[in-house]
XYZ file of C-alpha atoms in Angstrom:
317
model
C 88.234 105.936 147.734
C 87.121 108.072 144.799
C 89.476 110.643 143.341
C 88.281 114.213 142.829
C 89.676 114.297 139.287
C 87.794 111.226 138.049
C 84.996 111.952 135.611
C 83.768 108.349 135.550
C 83.336 105.773 138.296
C 85.665 102.725 138.404
C 84.069 99.391 137.524
C 83.587 96.714 140.163
C 84.702 93.236 139.150
C 83.228 89.949 140.402
C 85.142 88.083 143.100
C 83.614 84.754 142.093
C 82.094 83.085 139.050
C 85.383 82.677 137.180
C 87.292 79.478 136.443
C 89.980 78.865 139.049
C 92.960 77.097 137.479
C 95.345 74.611 139.090
C 98.056 76.590 140.871
C 100.690 73.968 139.999
C 100.142 74.243 136.223
C 102.117 76.833 134.229
C 100.047 79.235 132.134
C 100.603 82.349 130.012
C 103.890 84.149 130.825
C 104.901 81.317 133.181
C 105.459 79.079 130.140
C 108.236 81.309 128.759
C 111.756 79.811 129.067
C 113.142 82.928 130.772
C 110.160 83.535 133.066
C 110.940 84.981 136.474
C 108.098 86.330 138.671
C 110.272 89.217 139.842
C 110.265 90.678 136.308
C 106.496 91.134 136.285
C 104.394 93.589 138.223
C 101.576 91.593 139.917
C 98.655 93.388 138.267
C 95.225 92.950 139.844
C 92.069 93.312 137.784
C 90.317 96.536 138.784
C 93.535 98.168 140.033
C 93.947 101.886 139.244
C 97.318 103.191 138.039
C 98.510 106.783 138.367
C 95.179 107.692 139.944
C 93.673 107.492 136.463
C 93.804 104.207 134.522
C 91.745 101.246 135.728
C 92.875 97.785 134.631
C 90.042 95.865 132.969
C 91.417 92.805 131.183
C 94.647 91.114 130.168
C 95.479 91.339 126.453
C 98.759 89.433 126.339
C 102.245 89.004 127.730
C 105.902 89.263 126.766
C 109.287 88.290 128.163
C 109.362 91.088 130.763
C 105.798 92.348 131.168
C 102.105 91.725 130.681
C 99.796 93.847 128.506
C 96.451 95.080 129.805
C 93.346 96.832 128.559
C 92.671 99.859 130.768
C 89.962 102.480 131.106
C 90.772 106.180 131.440
C 88.785 107.522 134.401
C 89.570 111.138 133.492
C 88.004 112.819 130.474
C 90.659 114.055 127.983
C 91.311 117.791 128.014
C 91.337 117.946 124.210
C 90.043 116.044 121.244
C 93.381 114.391 120.468
C 94.140 111.535 122.825
C 97.017 109.358 121.727
C 96.820 106.148 123.725
C 99.298 104.158 121.668
C 102.553 103.005 123.211
C 105.282 101.780 120.895
C 108.487 100.111 121.983
C 110.834 97.752 120.131
C 111.200 94.562 118.024
C 109.092 93.089 115.220
C 106.980 90.160 116.323
C 103.344 89.164 116.128
C 102.562 90.598 119.557
C 103.793 94.039 118.469
C 101.198 94.556 115.751
C 98.512 97.060 116.716
C 95.144 96.163 115.249
C 92.126 98.462 114.784
C 88.896 97.813 116.664
C 86.044 96.387 114.580
C 83.551 99.089 115.632
C 83.134 102.087 117.909
C 81.183 99.976 120.400
C 83.775 97.176 120.539
C 85.608 98.608 123.559
C 82.420 98.930 125.613
C 81.278 95.438 124.576
C 84.651 93.994 125.517
C 84.473 95.683 128.927
C 80.972 94.358 129.618
C 81.935 90.834 128.594
C 84.807 90.863 131.071
C 82.366 91.799 133.842
C 79.827 89.112 132.920
C 82.291 86.356 131.974
C 85.525 86.991 133.901
C 88.750 85.490 132.582
C 90.048 82.255 134.083
C 92.962 82.649 136.489
C 95.186 80.995 139.058
C 95.646 82.558 142.474
C 99.057 82.317 144.134
C 100.334 83.665 147.444
C 101.996 86.737 145.945
C 100.059 87.280 142.706
C 97.196 86.284 140.458
C 98.036 85.007 136.975
C 95.208 85.815 134.555
C 94.502 84.244 131.189
C 94.402 86.500 128.148
C 90.991 87.767 127.062
C 90.424 87.518 123.319
C 89.865 90.937 121.796
C 87.706 91.096 118.630
C 89.772 91.713 115.492
C 89.088 94.625 113.174
C 89.292 94.683 109.405
C 91.686 97.607 108.962
C 95.439 97.598 108.381
C 97.649 96.694 111.369
C 100.285 99.109 112.652
C 103.710 98.088 113.864
C 104.511 99.157 117.406
C 107.082 98.549 120.169
C 110.066 100.644 119.018
C 111.880 101.070 122.358
C 115.005 99.293 121.087
C 114.834 100.427 117.456
C 118.135 101.303 115.753
C 119.115 103.255 112.644
C 118.871 100.969 109.623
C 122.138 102.019 107.977
C 124.262 101.119 111.010
C 125.796 97.792 111.957
C 125.042 96.691 115.499
C 126.040 93.897 117.822
C 124.391 92.386 120.874
C 121.323 90.367 121.766
C 117.994 91.505 120.376
C 114.666 89.862 119.618
C 112.869 87.128 121.601
C 114.727 83.793 121.442
C 112.279 82.220 119.014
C 112.598 85.060 116.466
C 116.370 85.554 116.508
C 118.157 85.600 113.163
C 121.289 83.411 112.721
C 123.706 86.349 112.958
C 122.157 87.333 116.305
C 122.389 83.785 117.681
C 126.089 83.682 116.756
C 126.785 87.068 118.430
C 127.992 88.782 115.252
C 127.154 92.132 113.658
C 123.606 92.632 112.425
C 121.685 95.277 110.493
C 118.154 95.931 109.220
C 118.059 92.522 107.525
C 117.103 90.995 110.890
C 113.704 92.643 110.319
C 113.303 90.719 107.058
C 113.916 87.518 109.003
C 111.328 88.584 111.579
C 108.688 89.325 108.949
C 108.964 85.743 107.713
C 108.682 84.382 111.249
C 105.561 86.471 111.845
C 104.037 85.338 108.553
C 104.476 81.735 109.638
C 102.888 82.399 113.034
C 99.861 83.941 111.322
C 99.101 80.923 109.119
C 100.217 78.018 111.311
C 99.369 76.882 114.820
C 102.665 74.962 114.909
C 105.790 76.904 115.827
C 108.568 77.062 113.259
C 111.251 76.922 115.966
C 111.072 75.003 119.224
C 114.637 75.531 120.380
C 114.191 73.735 123.694
C 116.073 70.902 125.348
C 114.214 67.950 126.868
C 114.169 69.916 130.112
C 112.246 72.740 128.439
C 115.211 75.155 128.434
C 115.752 77.282 125.317
C 119.185 76.447 123.920
C 121.179 78.099 121.116
C 122.534 74.745 119.937
C 119.053 73.270 119.562
C 117.940 76.462 117.807
C 120.803 76.336 115.287
C 120.271 72.596 114.668
C 116.625 73.274 113.836
C 117.657 76.026 111.407
C 119.980 73.558 109.663
C 117.057 71.138 109.368
C 114.739 73.820 107.961
C 117.131 75.720 105.693
C 119.936 73.283 104.957
C 123.591 73.927 105.873
C 124.788 77.537 105.803
C 127.142 78.716 103.042
C 130.851 78.779 103.827
C 130.847 82.559 103.429
C 128.410 82.886 106.336
C 130.516 80.659 108.608
C 133.741 82.520 107.842
C 132.233 85.819 108.996
C 130.977 84.460 112.349
C 133.571 83.600 114.983
C 131.110 81.561 117.042
C 130.315 79.350 114.063
C 133.333 77.252 115.107
C 131.288 76.080 118.092
C 128.871 74.208 115.813
C 130.821 73.612 112.570
C 134.389 72.458 111.877
C 136.709 74.399 109.560
C 135.473 72.749 106.324
C 131.902 73.577 107.388
C 130.794 70.152 108.619
C 128.240 70.067 111.447
C 129.944 68.917 114.687
C 126.734 67.239 115.843
C 126.914 68.648 119.370
C 123.146 68.687 118.956
C 121.518 66.269 116.485
C 119.837 67.881 113.479
C 116.138 66.956 113.790
C 113.941 65.560 111.028
C 112.107 68.858 110.631
C 111.359 70.542 107.289
C 109.209 73.454 106.176
C 107.153 71.101 104.013
C 106.387 68.747 106.910
C 105.474 71.606 109.231
C 103.257 73.174 106.555
C 101.123 70.079 105.972
C 98.146 71.540 107.882
C 98.356 75.083 106.475
C 95.197 76.011 104.591
C 95.375 78.075 101.408
C 95.458 78.088 97.634
C 99.204 78.396 97.102
C 101.114 76.929 100.035
C 104.095 76.195 97.781
C 104.240 79.869 96.814
C 104.147 80.843 100.478
C 107.032 78.501 101.325
C 109.073 79.881 98.420
C 108.417 83.439 99.682
C 109.363 82.332 103.187
C 112.673 80.868 102.018
C 113.541 84.161 100.322
C 113.501 85.886 103.702
C 114.888 83.040 105.816
C 118.403 83.073 104.381
C 121.513 82.359 106.434
C 123.383 85.243 104.823
C 121.744 88.607 105.618
C 123.059 89.897 102.283
C 121.012 87.237 100.470
C 117.725 88.323 102.048
C 115.549 90.666 99.976
C 114.830 94.249 100.944
C 111.411 95.051 102.407
C 110.276 96.405 99.029
C 111.478 93.304 97.178
C 109.677 91.071 99.652
C 106.500 93.124 99.261
C 106.656 93.100 95.465
C 107.103 89.337 95.233
C 104.634 87.826 92.699
C 103.155 85.472 95.317
C 102.267 88.335 97.653
C 101.079 90.578 94.831
C 98.767 87.804 93.635
C 97.371 87.352 97.133
C 96.739 91.088 97.432
C 95.111 91.136 93.993
C 97.803 93.511 92.758
C 100.527 93.394 90.175
C 103.757 95.218 89.561
C 103.394 98.477 87.692
C 104.315 98.195 84.024
C 105.031 100.928 81.446
C 101.827 102.378 79.971
C 103.132 101.624 76.498
C 103.616 97.866 76.376
C 106.041 98.288 73.478
C 108.274 100.639 75.457
C 111.702 99.114 76.117
C 114.467 100.058 78.478
C 117.881 100.611 76.964
C 120.958 99.682 78.951
């Protein structure tokens, strides 16, 4: 039934012609360690929300929801139409990218009609595969600030998806803005490598803090004694002198081995930059500005640190 306030007609989507996937195989959000169907609204392609927004295609998924591309069926009442939703933590899925051209949205919509996304149909829901959206060439914007905190305050409690959690978060101790520095490094790795930096799963496929910490020891080496002394839960994994209790074996897993297939001119420089941010002690991690101004990143951006106009000028201390 058409609504009187719609200024455009909803699209009709094909009911056949798409790839039907095996219902017993896990895909998309179902592969997440904490997946529970009850957390997710069972979106149907073509569904209209709030008598206004028609769902066109799936763009991604997270630990509690799926993300969809929708079409506004009502013309905006003014020229400014802010359609950006921002919520919480820093991860690759929370970067908002510009469209490559003004026609990209229409082209994407038409492609979804002609070549519908593969899916699996269950009794209570349909699980769709993500449709690849064309990337633009502009600067990305960080979104998802729903759980953002003030940077000058110490906090405690679980934050971040399991894979991205900094050591102080895993060990349930206080954390501050330096968790974002850790996250930036994790995102950088995800951008350049198809292999995850952290697996963190038991043989049964369950994400486990012990496995996660053991992998960090393998990647970064043992934590400094100062770090262990500040974290009460460190006694679960290390004895008083700081020796690993081996509740979970430390795997043979290093940054260098994982980086063997990374393409680029200066992989060693990238790994050095990565290690700057991936420090056990939050106090040892650089600030955002220091990380940005690192020579490796400046070289990659074709920039250099600003120097005094007069090369002979010296600073007196």
